[in-house]
mmCIF file of C-alpha atoms in Angstrom:
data_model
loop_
_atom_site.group_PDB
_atom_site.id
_atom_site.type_symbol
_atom_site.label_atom_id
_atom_site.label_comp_id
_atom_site.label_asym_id
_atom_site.label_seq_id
_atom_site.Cartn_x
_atom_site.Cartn_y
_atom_site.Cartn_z
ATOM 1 C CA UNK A 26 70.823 141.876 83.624
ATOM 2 C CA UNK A 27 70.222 145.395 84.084
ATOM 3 C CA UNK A 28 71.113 148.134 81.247
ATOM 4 C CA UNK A 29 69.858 151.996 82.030
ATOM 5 C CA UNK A 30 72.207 154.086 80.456
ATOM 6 C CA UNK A 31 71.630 156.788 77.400
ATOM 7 C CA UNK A 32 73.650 154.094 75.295
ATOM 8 C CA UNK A 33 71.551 151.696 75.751
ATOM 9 C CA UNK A 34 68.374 153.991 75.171
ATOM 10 C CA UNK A 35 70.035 155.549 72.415
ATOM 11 C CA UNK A 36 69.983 151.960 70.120
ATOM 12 C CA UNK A 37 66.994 150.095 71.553
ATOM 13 C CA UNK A 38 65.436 153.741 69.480
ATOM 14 C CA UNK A 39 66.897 153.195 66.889
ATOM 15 C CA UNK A 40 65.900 149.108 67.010
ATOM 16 C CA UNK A 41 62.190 150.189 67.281
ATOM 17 C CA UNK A 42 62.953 152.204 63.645
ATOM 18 C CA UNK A 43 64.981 149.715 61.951
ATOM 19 C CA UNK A 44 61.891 146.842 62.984
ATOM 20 C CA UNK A 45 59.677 149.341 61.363
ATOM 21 C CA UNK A 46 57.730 149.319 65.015
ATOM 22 C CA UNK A 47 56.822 145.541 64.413
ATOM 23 C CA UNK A 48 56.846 144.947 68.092
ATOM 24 C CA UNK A 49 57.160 140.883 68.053
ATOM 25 C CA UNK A 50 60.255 141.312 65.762
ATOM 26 C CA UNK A 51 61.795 144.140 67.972
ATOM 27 C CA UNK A 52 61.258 142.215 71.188
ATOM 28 C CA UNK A 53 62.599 138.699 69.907
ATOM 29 C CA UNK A 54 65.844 140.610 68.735
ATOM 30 C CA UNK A 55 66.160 142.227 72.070
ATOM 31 C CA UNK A 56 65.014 139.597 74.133
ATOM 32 C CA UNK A 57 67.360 136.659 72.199
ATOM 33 C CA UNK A 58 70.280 139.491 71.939
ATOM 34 C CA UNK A 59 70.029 140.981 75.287
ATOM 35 C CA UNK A 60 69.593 144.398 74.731
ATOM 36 C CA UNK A 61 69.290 147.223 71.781
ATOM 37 C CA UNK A 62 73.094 147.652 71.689
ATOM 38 C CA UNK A 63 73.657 144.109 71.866
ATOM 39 C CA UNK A 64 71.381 144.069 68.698
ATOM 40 C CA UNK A 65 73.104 146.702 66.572
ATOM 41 C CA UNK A 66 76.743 145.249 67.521
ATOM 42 C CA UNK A 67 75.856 141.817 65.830
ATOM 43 C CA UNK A 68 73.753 144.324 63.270
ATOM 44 C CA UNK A 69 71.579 140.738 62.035
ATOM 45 C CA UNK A 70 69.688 141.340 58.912
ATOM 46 C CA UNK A 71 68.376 144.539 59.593
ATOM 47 C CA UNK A 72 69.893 146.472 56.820
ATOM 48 C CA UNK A 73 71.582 150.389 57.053
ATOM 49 C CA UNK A 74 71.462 151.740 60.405
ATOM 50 C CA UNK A 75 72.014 155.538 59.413
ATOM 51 C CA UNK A 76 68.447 157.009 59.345
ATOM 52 C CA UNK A 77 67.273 155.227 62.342
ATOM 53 C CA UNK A 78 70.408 156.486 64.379
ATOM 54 C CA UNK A 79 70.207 159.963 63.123
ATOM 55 C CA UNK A 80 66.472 159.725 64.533
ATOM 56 C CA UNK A 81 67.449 157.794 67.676
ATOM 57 C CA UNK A 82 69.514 160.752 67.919
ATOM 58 C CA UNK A 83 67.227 163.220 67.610
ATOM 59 C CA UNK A 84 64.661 161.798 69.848
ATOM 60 C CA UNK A 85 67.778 161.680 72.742
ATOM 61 C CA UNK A 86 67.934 165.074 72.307
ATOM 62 C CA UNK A 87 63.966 166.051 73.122
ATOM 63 C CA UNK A 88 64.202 163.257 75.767
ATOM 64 C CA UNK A 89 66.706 165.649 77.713
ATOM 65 C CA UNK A 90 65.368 168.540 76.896
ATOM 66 C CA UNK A 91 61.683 167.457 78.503
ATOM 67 C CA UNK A 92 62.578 165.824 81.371
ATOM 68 C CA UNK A 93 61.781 162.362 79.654
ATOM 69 C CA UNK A 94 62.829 159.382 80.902
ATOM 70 C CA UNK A 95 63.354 155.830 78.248
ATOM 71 C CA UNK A 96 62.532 153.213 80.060
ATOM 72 C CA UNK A 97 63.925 149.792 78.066
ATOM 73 C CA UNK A 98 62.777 145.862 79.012
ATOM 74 C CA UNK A 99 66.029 145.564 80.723
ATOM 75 C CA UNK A 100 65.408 148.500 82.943
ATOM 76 C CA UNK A 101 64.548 148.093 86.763
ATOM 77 C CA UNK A 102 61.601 150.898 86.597
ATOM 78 C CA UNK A 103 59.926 149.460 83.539
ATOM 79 C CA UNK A 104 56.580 148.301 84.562
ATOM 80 C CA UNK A 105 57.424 144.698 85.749
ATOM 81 C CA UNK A 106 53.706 143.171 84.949
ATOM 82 C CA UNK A 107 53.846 144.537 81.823
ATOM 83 C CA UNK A 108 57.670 143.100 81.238
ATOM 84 C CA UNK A 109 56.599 139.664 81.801
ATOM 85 C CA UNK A 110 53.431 139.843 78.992
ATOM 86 C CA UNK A 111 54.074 138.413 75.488
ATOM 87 C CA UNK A 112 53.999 141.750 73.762
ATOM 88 C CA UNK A 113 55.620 143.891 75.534
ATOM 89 C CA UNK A 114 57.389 147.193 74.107
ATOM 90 C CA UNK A 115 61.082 147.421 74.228
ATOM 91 C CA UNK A 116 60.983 151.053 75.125
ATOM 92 C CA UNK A 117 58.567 153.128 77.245
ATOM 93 C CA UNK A 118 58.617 156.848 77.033
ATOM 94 C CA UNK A 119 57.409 158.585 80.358
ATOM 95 C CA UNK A 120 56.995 161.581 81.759
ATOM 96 C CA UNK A 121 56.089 161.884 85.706
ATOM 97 C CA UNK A 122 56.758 160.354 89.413
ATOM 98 C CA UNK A 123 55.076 157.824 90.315
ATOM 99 C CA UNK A 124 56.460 154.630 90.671
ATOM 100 C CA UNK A 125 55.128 152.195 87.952
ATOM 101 C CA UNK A 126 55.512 148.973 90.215
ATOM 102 C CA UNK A 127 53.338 149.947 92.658
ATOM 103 C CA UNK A 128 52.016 147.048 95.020
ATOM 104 C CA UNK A 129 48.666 147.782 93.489
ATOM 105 C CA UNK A 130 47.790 148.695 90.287
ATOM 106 C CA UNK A 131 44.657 148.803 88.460
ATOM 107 C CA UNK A 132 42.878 150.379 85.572
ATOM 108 C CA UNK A 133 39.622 152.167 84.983
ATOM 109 C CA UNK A 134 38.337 152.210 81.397
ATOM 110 C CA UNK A 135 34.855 152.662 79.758
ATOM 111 C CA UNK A 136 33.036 154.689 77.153
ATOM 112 C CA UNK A 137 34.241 158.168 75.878
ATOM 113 C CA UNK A 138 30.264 158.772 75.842
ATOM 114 C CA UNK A 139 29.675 157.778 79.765
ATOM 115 C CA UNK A 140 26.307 158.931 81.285
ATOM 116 C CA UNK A 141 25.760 160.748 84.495
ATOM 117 C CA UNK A 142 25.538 157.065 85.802
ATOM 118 C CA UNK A 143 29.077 156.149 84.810
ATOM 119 C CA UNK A 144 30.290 159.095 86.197
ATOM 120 C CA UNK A 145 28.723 158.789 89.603
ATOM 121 C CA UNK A 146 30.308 154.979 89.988
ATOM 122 C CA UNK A 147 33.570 156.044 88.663
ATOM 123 C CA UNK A 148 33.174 158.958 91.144
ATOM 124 C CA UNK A 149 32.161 156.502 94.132
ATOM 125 C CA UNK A 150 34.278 153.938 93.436
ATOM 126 C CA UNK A 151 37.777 155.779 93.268
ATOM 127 C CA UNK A 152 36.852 158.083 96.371
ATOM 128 C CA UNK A 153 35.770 154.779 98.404
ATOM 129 C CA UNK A 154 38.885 152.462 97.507
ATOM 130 C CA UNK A 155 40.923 155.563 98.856
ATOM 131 C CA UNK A 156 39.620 154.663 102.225
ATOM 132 C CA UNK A 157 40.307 151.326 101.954
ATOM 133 C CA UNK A 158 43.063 150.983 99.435
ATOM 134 C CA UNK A 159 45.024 154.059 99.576
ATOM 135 C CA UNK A 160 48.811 152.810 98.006
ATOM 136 C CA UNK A 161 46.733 152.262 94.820
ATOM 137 C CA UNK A 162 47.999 153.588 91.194
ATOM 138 C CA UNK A 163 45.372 154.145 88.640
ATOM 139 C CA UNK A 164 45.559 154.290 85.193
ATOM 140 C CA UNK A 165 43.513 155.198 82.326
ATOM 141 C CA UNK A 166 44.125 156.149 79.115
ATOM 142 C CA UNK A 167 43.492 160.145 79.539
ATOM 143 C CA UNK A 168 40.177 159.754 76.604
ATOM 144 C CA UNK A 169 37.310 161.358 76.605
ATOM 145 C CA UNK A 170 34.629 159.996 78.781
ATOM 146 C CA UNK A 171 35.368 157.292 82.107
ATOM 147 C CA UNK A 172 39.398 157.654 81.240
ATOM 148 C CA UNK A 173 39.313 161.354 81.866
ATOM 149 C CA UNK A 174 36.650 160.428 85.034
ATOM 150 C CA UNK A 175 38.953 158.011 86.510
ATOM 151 C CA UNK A 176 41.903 160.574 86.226
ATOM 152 C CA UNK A 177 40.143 163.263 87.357
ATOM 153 C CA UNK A 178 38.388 161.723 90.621
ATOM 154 C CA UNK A 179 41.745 159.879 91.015
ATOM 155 C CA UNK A 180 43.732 163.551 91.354
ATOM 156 C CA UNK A 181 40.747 164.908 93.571
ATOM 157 C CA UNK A 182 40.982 161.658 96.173
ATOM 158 C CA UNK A 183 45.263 162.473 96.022
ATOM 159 C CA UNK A 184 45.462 159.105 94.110
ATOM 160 C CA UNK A 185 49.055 158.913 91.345
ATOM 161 C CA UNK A 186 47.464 158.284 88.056
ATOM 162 C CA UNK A 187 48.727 157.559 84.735
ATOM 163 C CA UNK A 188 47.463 158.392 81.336
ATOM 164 C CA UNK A 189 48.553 155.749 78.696
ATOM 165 C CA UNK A 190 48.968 157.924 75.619
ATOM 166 C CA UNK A 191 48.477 156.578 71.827
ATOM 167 C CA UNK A 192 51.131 159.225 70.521
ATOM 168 C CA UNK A 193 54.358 160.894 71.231
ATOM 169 C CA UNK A 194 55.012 163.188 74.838
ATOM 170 C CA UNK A 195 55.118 166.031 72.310
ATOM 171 C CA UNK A 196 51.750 166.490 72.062
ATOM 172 C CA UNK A 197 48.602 165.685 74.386
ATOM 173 C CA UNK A 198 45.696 163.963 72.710
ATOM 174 C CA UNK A 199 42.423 165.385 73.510
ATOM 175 C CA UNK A 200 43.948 168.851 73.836
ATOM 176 C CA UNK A 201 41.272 169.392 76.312
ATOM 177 C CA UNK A 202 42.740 167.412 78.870
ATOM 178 C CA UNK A 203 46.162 168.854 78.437
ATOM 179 C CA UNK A 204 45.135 170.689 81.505
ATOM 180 C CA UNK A 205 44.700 167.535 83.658
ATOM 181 C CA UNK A 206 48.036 165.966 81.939
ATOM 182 C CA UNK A 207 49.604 168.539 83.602
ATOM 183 C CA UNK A 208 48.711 167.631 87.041
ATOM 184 C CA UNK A 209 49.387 164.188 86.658
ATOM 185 C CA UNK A 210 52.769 164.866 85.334
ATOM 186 C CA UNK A 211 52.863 166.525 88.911
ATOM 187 C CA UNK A 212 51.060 163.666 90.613
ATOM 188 C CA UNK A 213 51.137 160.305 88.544
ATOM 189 C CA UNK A 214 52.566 160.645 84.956
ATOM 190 C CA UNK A 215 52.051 160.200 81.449
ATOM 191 C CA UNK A 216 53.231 157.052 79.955
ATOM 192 C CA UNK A 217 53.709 156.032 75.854
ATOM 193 C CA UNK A 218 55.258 153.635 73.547
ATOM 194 C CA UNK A 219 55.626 155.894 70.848
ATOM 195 C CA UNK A 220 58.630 158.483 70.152
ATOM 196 C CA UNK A 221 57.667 162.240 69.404
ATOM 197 C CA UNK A 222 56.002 163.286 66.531
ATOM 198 C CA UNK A 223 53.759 160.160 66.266
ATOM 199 C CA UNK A 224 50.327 161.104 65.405
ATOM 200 C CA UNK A 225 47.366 160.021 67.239
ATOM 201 C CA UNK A 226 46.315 157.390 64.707
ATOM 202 C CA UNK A 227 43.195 154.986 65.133
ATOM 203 C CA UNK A 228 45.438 151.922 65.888
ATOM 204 C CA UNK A 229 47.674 153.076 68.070
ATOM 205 C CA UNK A 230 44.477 153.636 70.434
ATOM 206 C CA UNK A 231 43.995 149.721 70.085
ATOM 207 C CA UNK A 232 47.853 149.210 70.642
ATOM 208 C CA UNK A 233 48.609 151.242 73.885
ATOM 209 C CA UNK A 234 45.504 149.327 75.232
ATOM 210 C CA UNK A 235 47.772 146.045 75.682
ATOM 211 C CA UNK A 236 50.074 148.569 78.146
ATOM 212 C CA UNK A 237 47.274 149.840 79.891
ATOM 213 C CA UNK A 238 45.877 145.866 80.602
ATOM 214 C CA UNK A 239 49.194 144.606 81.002
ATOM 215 C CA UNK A 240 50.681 146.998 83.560
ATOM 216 C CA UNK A 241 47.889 146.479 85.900
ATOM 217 C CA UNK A 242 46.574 143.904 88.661
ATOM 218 C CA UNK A 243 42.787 144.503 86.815
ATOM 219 C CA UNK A 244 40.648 146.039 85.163
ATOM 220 C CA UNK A 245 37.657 147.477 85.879
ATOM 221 C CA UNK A 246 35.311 148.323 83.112
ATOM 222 C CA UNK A 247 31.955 151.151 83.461
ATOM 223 C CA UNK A 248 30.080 151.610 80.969
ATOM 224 C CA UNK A 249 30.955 150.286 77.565
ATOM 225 C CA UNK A 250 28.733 149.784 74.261
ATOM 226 C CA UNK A 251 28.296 146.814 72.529
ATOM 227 C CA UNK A 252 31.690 147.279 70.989
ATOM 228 C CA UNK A 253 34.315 149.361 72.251
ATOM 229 C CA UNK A 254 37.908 150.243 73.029
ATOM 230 C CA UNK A 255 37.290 149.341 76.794
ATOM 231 C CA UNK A 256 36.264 145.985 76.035
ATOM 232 C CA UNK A 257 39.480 145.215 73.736
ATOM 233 C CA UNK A 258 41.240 146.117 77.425
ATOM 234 C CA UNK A 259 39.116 143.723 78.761
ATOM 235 C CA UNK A 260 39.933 141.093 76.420
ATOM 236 C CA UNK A 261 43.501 141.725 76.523
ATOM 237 C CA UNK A 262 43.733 141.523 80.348
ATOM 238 C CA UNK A 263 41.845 138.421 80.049
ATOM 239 C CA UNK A 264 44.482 137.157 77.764
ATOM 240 C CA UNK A 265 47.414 138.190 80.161
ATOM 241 C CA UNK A 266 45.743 136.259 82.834
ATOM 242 C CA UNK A 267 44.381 139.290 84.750
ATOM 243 C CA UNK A 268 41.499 140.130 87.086
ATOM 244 C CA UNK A 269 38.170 141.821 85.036
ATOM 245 C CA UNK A 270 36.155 143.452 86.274
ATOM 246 C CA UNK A 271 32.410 145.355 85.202
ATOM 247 C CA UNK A 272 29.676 147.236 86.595
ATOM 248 C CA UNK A 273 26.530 146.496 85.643
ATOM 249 C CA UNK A 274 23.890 148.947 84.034
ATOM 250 C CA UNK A 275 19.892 148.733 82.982
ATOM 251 C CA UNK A 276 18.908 146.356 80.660
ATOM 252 C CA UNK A 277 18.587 147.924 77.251
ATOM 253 C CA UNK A 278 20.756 151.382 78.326
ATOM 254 C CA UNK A 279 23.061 151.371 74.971
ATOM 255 C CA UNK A 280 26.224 152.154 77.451
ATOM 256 C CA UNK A 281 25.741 149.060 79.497
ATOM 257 C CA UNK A 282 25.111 146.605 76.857
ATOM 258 C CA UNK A 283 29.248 145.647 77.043
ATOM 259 C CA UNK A 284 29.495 145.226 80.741
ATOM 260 C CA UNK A 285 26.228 143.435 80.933
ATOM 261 C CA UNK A 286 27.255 141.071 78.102
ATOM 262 C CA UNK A 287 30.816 139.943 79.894
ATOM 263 C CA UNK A 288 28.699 139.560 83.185
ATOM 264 C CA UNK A 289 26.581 137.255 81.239
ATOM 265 C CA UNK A 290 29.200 135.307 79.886
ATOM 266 C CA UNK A 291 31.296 134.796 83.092
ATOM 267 C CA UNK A 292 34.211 137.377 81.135
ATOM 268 C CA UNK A 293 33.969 139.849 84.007
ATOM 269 C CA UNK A 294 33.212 139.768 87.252
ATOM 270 C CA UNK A 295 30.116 141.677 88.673
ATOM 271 C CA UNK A 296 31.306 144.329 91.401
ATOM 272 C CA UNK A 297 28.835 146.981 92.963
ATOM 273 C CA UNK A 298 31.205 148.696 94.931
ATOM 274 C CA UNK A 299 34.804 149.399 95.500
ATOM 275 C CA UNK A 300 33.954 147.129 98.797
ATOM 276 C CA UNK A 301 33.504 143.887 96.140
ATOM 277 C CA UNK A 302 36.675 144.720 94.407
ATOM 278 C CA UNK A 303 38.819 144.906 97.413
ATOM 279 C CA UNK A 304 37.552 141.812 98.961
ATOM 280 C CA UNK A 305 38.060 139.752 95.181
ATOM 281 C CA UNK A 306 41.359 141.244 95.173
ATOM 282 C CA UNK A 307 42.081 140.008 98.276
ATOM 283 C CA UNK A 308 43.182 143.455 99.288
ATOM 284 C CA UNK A 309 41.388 144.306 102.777
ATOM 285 C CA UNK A 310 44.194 144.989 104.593
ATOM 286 C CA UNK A 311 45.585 147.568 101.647
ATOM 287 C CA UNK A 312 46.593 149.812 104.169
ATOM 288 C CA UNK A 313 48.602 147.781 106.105
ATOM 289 C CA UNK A 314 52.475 148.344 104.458
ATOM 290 C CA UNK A 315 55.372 146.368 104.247
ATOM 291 C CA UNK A 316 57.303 147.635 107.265
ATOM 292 C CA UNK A 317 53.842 146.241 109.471
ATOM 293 C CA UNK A 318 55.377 142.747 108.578
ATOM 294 C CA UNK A 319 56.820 141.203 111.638
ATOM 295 C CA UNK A 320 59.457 139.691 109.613
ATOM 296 C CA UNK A 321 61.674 142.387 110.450
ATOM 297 C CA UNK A 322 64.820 143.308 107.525
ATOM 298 C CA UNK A 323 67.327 140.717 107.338
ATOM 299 C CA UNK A 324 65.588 138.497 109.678
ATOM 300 C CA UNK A 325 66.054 135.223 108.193
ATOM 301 C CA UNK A 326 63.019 132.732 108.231
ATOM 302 C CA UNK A 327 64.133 129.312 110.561
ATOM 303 C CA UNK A 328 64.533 126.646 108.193
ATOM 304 C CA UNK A 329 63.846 128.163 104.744
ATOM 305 C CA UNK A 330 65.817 126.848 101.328
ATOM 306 C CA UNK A 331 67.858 129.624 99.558
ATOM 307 C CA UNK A 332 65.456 129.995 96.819
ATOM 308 C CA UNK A 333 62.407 129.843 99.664
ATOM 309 C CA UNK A 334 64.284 132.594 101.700
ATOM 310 C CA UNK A 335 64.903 134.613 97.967
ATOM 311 C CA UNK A 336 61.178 134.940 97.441
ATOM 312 C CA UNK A 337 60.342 136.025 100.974
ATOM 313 C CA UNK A 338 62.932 138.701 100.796
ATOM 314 C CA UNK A 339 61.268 139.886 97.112
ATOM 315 C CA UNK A 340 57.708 139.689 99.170
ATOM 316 C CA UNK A 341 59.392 141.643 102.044
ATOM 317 C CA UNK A 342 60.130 144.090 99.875
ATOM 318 C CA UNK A 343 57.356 144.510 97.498
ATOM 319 C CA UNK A 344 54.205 142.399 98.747
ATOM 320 C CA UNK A 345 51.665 140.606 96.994
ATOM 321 C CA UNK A 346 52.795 139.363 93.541
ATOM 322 C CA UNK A 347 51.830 137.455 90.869
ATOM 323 C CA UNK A 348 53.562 134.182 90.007
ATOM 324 C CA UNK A 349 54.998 135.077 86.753
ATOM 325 C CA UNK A 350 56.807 138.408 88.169
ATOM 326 C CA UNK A 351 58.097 136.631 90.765
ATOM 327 C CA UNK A 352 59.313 133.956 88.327
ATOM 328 C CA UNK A 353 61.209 136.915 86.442
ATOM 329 C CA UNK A 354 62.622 138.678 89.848
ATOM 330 C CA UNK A 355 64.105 135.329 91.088
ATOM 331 C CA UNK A 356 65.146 133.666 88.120
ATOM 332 C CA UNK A 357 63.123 130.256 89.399
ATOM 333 C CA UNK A 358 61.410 128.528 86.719
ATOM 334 C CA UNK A 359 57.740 128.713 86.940
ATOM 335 C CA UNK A 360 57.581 124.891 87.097
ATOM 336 C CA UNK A 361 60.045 124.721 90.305
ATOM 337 C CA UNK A 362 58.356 127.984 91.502
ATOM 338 C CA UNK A 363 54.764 126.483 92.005
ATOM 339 C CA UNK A 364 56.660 123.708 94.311
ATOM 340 C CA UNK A 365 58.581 126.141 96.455
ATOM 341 C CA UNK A 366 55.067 128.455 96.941
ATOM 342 C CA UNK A 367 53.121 125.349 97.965
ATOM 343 C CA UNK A 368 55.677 124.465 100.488
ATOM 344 C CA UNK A 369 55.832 128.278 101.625
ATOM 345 C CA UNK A 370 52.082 128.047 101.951
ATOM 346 C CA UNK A 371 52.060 125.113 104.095
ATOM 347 C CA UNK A 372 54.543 127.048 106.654
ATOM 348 C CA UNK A 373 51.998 129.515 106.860
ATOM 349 C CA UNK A 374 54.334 131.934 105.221
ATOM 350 C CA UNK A 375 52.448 133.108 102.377
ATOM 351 C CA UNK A 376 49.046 132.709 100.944
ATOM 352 C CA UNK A 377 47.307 132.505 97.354
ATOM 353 C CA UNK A 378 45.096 135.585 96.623
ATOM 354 C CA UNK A 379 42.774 136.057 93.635
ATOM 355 C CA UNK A 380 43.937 136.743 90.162
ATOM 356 C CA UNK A 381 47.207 134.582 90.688
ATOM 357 C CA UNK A 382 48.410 136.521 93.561
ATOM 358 C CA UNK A 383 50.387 135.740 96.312
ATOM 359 C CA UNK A 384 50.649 137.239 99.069
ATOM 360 C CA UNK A 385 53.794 138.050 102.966
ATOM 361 C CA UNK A 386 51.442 136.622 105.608
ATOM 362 C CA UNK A 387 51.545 139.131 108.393
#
């Protein structure tokens, strides 16, 4: 079911104050319910709805007013890899263009204290998947060090990017980048959990990381210390069942010592170049788009099933997938799905890629 209407915005606010923010309890009442108006109509044990309306209502107003939009789960925009994870948020706050369900998306996280080196791969590495990969968004989490790099060298190569903030739209967090958020807004956007007036607190930096794993095909980590907030990404991409990947650094530099510890224990996959990425992502022929098929629209494949025939339309339309979103965008049960794809892949229609992919076959 889809719900995008101010309505609908207005309580699934006013759930995420009357959960006190507790995400698992806010997304098993609007998951169970069906949506945040759903929730408030059969109230459940919640207790006095006043305060949290008055402040849903407030926060509808400075949506408006900013050019915001409130993306809920139910909402076709939400970021659909990040829908299908166990934790999702019920509401996204964003600010900006690009589309969030991108074919391709990946993320590019590290140290805030990167070294000439870091910057030079970041720099290499986003200006040569351009070439290759140019329908790519990138996101980052607009910090200090390889976040700001990625966003940065992402903007220069005419990459979208998005900045997954750890506090409200009202406010950008450094205010030296505010600058840079500025452009993205213009070319990528600026993306956040939290309503206005939410402080930049330490743990919301180690929440909005599960948004910035979740919503992308990988990760790719440079530079990182022994312990670090790119390495919680890491972990929590790992845990999604996405792609990781690291660039290694000198034995002994303090920066490396993260990525050279999750090559070492087979947590991350070594890359060298935006070349090894592509080709483990299965993405050499990035620039090759949808309309190249020679499936043309509303062709019908010869001898196809209706629920065979449903998933090559939802490949048609937006290619290479993993098995869980297409699970959610066709309503087949993973179980039954897994069948169907087999079959599909011994027609030659479609093909397994890395990191649980699948992929139209040209």
């Amino acid at each position: 079911m889809q719900i995008n209407n101010s309505e609908e915005v207005f309580y699934t606010i006013a759930l995420t104050r009357m959960t006190g923010f507790n995400q698992a309890t806010a997304l098993h009442l609007y998951q169970s319910l069906g949506g945040g108006k759903a929730v408030y109509e059969q109230r459940q044990d919640l207790g006095n709805w006043d305060e949290a309306l008055r402040r849903a209502a407030a926060e509808m107003e400075f949506i408006e007013k900013n050019g915001i939009r409130a993306l809920t789960l139910n909402d076709a925009d939400y970021p659909q890899r990040l829908r299908v994870c166990a934790d999702a948020p019920v509401i996204l706050y964003y600010k900006g263009n690009a589309d969030l369900n991108r074919q391709h998306v990946i993320n590019i996280v590290g140290t805030r204290q990167c070294t000439s080196y870091g910057q030079d791969i970041v720099c290499r590495f986003v200006s040569d998947l351009r070439r290759m990969c140019p329908d790519i968004l990138i996101v980052s989490g607009l910090a200090y060090g390889i976040d700001i790099c990625a966003h940065r060298q992402a903007l220069a190569e005419g990459y979208e990017t998005v900045g997954v903030l750890a506090h409200g739209l009202d406010q950008i967090y450094p205010h030296h980048h505010r600058d840079t958020a500025a452009e993205m807004v213009r070319q990528g956007g600026l993306l956040t959990e939290y309503m206005s007036q939410t402080q930049a607190l330490p743990n919301n930096f180690r929440q909005r990381n599960r948004i910035v794993a979740g919503m992308s095909d990988a990760t790719v980590l440079v530079e990182s210390a022994y312990k670090g907030g790119g390495l919680i990404t890491c972990r929590i991409a790992q845990e999604y069942g996405r792609d990781v990947f690291a660039f290694p650094g000198a034995v002994g530099a303090p920066y490396s010592e993260g990525c050279n510890r999750m090559i070492r224990n087979n947590t991350a996959a070594l890359i060298t170049s935006a070349k090894d990425f592509v080709e483990e992502m299965g993405w050499e022929n990035g620039k090759l788009i949808v309309d190249s098929l020679k499936f043309k629209e509303g062709e019908l494949f010869t001898e196809l099933t209706p629920e065979e025939q449903s998933i090559v339309n939802l490949l048609r339309k937006r290619n290479d997938l993993q098995l869980n979103m297409i699970s959610v965008q066709t309503n087949i049960a993973i179980g039954n799905l897994t069948a169907i794809l087999f079959q599909l892949e011994m027609k030659g229609i479609v093909r397994a890629m890395a990191g649980g992919m699948w992929h139209l076959q040209n």
